[in-house]
PDB file of C-alpha atoms in Angstrom:
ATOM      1  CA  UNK A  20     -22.845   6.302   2.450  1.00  0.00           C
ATOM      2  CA  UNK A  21     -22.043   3.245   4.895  1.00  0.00           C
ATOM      3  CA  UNK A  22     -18.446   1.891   4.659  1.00  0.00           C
ATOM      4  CA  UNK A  23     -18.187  -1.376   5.243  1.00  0.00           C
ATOM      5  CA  UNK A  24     -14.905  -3.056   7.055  1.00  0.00           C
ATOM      6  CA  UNK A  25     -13.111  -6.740   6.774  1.00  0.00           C
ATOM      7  CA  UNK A  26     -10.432  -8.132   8.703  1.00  0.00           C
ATOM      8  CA  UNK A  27      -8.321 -10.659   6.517  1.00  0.00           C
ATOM      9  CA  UNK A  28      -5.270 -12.569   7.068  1.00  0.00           C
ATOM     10  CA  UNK A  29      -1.697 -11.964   5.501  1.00  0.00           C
ATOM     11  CA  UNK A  30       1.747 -13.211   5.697  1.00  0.00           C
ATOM     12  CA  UNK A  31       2.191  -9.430   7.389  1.00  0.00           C
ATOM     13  CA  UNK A  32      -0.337  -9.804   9.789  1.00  0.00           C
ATOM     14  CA  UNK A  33      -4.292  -9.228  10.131  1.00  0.00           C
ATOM     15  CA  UNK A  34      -5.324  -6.406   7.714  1.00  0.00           C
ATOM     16  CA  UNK A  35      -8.095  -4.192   8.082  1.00  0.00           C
ATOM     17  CA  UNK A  36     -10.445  -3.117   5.053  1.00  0.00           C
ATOM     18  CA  UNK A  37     -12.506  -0.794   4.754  1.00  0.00           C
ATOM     19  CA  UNK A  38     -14.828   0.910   1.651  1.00  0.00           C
ATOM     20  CA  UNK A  39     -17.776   1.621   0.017  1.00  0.00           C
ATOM     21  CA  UNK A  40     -19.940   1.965  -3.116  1.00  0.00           C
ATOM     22  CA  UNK A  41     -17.454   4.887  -3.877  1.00  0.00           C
ATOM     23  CA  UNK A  42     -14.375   2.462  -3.964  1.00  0.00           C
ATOM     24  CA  UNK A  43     -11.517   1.585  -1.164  1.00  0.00           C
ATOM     25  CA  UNK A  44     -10.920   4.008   1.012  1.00  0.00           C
ATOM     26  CA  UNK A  45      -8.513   2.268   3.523  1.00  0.00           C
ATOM     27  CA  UNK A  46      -5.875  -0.736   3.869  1.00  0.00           C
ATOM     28  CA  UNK A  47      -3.954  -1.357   6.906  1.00  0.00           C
ATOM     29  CA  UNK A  48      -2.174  -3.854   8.635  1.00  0.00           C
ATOM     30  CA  UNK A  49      -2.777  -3.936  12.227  1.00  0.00           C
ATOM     31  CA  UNK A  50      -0.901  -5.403  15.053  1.00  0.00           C
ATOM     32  CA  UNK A  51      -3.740  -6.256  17.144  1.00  0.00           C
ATOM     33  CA  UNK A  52      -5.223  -9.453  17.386  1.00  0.00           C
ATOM     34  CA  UNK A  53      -7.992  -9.234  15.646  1.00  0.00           C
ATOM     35  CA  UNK A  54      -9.911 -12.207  14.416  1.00  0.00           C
ATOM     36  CA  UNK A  55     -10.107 -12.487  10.135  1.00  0.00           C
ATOM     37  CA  UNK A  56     -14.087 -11.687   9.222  1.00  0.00           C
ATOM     38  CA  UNK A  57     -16.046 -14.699   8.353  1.00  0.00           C
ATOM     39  CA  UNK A  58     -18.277 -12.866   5.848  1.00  0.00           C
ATOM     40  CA  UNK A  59     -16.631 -10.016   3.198  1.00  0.00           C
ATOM     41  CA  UNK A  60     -19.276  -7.412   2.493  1.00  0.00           C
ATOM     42  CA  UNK A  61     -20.196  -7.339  -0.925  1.00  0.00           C
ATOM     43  CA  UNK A  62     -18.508  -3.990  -2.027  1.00  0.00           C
ATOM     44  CA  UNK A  63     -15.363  -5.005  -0.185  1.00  0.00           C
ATOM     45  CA  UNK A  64     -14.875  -8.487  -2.491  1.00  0.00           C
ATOM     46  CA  UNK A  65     -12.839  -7.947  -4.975  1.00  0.00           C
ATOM     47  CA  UNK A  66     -10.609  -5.642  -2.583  1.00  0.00           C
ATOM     48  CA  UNK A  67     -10.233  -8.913  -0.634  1.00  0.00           C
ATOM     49  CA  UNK A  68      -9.745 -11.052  -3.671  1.00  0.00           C
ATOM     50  CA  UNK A  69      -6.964  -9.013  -5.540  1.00  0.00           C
ATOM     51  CA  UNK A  70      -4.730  -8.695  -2.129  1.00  0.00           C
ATOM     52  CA  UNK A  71      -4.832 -12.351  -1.534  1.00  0.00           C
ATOM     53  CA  UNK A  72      -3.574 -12.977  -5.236  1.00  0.00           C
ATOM     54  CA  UNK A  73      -0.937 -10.381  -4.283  1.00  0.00           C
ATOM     55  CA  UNK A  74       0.186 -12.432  -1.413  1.00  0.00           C
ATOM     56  CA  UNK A  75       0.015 -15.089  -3.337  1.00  0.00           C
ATOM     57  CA  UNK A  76       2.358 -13.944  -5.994  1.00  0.00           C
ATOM     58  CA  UNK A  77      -0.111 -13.832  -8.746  1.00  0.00           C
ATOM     59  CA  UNK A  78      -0.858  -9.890  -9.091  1.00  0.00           C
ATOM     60  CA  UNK A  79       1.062  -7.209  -9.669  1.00  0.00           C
ATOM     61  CA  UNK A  80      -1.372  -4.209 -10.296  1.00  0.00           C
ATOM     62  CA  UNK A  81      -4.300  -3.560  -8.510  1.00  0.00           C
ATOM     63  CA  UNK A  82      -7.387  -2.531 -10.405  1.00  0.00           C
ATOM     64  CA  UNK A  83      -9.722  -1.185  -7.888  1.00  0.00           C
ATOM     65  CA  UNK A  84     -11.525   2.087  -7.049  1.00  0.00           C
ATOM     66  CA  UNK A  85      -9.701   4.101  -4.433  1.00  0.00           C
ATOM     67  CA  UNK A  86     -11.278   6.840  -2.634  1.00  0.00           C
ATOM     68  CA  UNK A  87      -8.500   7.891  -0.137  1.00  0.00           C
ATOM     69  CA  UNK A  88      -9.544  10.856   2.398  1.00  0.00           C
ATOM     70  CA  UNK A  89      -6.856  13.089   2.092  1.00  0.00           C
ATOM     71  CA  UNK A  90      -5.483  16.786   0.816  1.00  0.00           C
ATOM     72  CA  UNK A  91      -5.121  17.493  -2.606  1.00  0.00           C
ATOM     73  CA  UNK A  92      -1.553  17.014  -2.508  1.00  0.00           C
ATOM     74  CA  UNK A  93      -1.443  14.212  -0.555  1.00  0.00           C
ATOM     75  CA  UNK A  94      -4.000  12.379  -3.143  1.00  0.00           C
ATOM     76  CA  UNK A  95      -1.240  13.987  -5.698  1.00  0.00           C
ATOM     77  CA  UNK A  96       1.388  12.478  -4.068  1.00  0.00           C
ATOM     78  CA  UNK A  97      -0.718   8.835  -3.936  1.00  0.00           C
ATOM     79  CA  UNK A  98      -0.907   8.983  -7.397  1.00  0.00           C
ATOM     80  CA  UNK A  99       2.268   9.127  -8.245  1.00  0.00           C
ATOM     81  CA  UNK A 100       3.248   6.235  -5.779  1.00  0.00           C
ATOM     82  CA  UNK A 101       0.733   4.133  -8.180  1.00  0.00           C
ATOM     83  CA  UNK A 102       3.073   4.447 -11.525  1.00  0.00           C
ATOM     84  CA  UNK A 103       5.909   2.987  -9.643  1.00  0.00           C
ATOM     85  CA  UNK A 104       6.337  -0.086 -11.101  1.00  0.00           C
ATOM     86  CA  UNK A 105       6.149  -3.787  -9.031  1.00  0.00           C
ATOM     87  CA  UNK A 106       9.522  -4.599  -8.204  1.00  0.00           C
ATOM     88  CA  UNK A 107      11.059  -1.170  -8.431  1.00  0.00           C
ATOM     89  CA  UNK A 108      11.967   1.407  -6.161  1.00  0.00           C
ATOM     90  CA  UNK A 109      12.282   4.996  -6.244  1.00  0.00           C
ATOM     91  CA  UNK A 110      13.968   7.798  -3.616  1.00  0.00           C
ATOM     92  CA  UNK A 111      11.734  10.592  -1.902  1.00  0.00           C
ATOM     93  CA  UNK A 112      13.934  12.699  -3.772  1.00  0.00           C
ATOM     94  CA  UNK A 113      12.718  11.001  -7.376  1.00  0.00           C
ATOM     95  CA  UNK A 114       8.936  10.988  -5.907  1.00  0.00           C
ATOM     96  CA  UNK A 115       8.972  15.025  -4.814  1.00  0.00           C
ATOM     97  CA  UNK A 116      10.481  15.638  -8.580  1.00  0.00           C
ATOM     98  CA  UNK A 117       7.218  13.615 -10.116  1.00  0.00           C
ATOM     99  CA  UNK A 118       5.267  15.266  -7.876  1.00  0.00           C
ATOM    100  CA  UNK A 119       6.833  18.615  -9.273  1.00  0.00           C
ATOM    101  CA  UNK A 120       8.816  20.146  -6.659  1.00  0.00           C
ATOM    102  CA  UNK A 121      11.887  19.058  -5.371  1.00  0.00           C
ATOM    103  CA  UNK A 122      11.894  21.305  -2.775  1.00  0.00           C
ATOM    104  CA  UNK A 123       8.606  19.879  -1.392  1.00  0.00           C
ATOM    105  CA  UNK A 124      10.690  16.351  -0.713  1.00  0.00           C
ATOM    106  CA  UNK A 125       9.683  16.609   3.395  1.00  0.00           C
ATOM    107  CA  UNK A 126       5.902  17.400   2.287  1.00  0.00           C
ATOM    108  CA  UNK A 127       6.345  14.415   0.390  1.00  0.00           C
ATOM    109  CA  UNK A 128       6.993  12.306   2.766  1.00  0.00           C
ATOM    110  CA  UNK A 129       4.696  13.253   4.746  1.00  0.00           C
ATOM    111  CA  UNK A 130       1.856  12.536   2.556  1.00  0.00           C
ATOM    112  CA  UNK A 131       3.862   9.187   1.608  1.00  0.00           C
ATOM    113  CA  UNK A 132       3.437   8.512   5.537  1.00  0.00           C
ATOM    114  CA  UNK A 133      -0.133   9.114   5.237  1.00  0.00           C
ATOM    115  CA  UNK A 134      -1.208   6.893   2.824  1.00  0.00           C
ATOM    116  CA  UNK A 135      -4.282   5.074   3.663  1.00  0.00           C
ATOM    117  CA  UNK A 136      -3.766   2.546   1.379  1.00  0.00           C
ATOM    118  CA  UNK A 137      -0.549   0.792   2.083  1.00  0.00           C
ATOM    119  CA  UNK A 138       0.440  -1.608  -1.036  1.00  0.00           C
ATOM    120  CA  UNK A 139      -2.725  -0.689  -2.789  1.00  0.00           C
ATOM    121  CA  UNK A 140      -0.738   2.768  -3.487  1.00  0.00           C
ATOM    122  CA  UNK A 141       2.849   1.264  -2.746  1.00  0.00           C
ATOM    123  CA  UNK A 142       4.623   3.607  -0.159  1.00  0.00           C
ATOM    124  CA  UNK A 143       6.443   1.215   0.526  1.00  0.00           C
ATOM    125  CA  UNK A 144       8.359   1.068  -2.663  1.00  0.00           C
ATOM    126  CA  UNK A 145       9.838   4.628  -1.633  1.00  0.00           C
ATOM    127  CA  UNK A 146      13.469   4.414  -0.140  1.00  0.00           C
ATOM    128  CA  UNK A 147      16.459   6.517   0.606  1.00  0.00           C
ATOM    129  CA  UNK A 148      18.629   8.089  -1.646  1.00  0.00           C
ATOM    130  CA  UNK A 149      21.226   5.942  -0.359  1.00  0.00           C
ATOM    131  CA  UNK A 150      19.237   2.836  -0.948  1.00  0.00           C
ATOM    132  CA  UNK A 151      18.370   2.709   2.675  1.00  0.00           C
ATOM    133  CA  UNK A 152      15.065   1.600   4.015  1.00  0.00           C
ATOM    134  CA  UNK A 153      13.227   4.524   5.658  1.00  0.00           C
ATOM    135  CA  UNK A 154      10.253   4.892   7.672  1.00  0.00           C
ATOM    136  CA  UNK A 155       7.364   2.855   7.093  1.00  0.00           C
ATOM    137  CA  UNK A 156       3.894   3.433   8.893  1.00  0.00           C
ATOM    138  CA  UNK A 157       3.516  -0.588   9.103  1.00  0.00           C
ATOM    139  CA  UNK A 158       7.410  -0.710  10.633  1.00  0.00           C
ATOM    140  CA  UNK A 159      10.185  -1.307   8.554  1.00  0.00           C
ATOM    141  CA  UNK A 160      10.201  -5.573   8.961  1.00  0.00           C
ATOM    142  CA  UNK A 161       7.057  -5.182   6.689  1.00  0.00           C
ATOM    143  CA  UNK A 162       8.428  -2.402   4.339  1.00  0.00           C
ATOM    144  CA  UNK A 163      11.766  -5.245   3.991  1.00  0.00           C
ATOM    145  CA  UNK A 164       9.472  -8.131   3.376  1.00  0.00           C
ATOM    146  CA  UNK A 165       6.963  -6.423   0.745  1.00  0.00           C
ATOM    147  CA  UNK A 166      10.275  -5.448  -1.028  1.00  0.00           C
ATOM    148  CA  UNK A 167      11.314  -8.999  -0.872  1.00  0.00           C
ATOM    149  CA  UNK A 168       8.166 -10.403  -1.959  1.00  0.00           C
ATOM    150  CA  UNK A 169       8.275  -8.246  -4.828  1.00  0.00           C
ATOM    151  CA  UNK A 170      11.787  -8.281  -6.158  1.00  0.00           C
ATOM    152  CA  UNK A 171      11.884  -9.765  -9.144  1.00  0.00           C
ATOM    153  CA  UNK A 172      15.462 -11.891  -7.887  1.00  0.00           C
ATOM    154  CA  UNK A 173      14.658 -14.039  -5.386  1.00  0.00           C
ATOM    155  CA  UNK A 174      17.555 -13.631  -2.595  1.00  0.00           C
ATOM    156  CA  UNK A 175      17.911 -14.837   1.375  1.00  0.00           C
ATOM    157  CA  UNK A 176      17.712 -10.968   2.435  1.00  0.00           C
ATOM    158  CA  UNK A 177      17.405  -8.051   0.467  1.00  0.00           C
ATOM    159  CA  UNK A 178      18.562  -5.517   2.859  1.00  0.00           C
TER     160      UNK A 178
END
């Protein structure tokens, strides 16, 4: 099966796309300079159309087919990052409990590390136990501002 790619704009920076008939499989931000894709392949559309109503302000679930390429307990772990709720935040420690072992809390991260599909499945609403921002695979200044964007009180900073 072909998988098809788009490059679109967002306040974070050009994103990258990419999918096929089996559903997303891939949703980055890059800090190239890549130019934004003049023509969205058809299986990539509504992909492209729910993120920009996310930026927007105007979505707060996705409803798209994901097909991540990953373990079985990394796709565990992305699953569980999906019933975190816009506009909430949980600990690694909470996340490797839902997962179902609390010892497993490094593996966890890991696999949160790994996600494919940043804000699609929300890493990024995974913090310290402390309340601390941790590592985030698009750098933290994104992880602060997607936490912003999504609080539901609207403050200067957050963190």
């Amino acid at each position: 099966m072909n998988r098809e790619q788009v490059f679109i704009k967002t306040p974070l920076g050009i994103a990258k796309l990419e999918g096929d008939q089996e559903g997303l499989t891939s949703f980055v931000v890059l800090d190239g300079d890549e130019q934004p894709t003049t023509v969205i392949p058809e299986v990539l559309e509504d992909a492209v159309y729910q993120l920009r109503e996310y930026f927007e302000g105007e979505r707060k679930r996705f409803s798209l087919t994901l097909n991540p390429r990953g373990t079985d307990f990394q796709k565990r772990v992305w699953e569980e990052l999906q019933q975190i709720p816009y506009g909430k935040t949980i600990s690694y420690l909470e996340l490797s409990k839902k997962v179902g072992d609390v010892k497993a809390i490094r593996a966890v991260a890991a696999a949160n590390g790994q996600n494919p599909l940043w804000i699609v499945v929300p890493c990024h609403r995974v913090i310290g136990s402390d309340g601390s921002l941790t590592g985030y695979a698009g750098g933290l200044h994104r992880k602060k501002w997607l936490l912003e964007h999504e609080s539901p009180v609207k403050q200067t900073t957050l963190f």
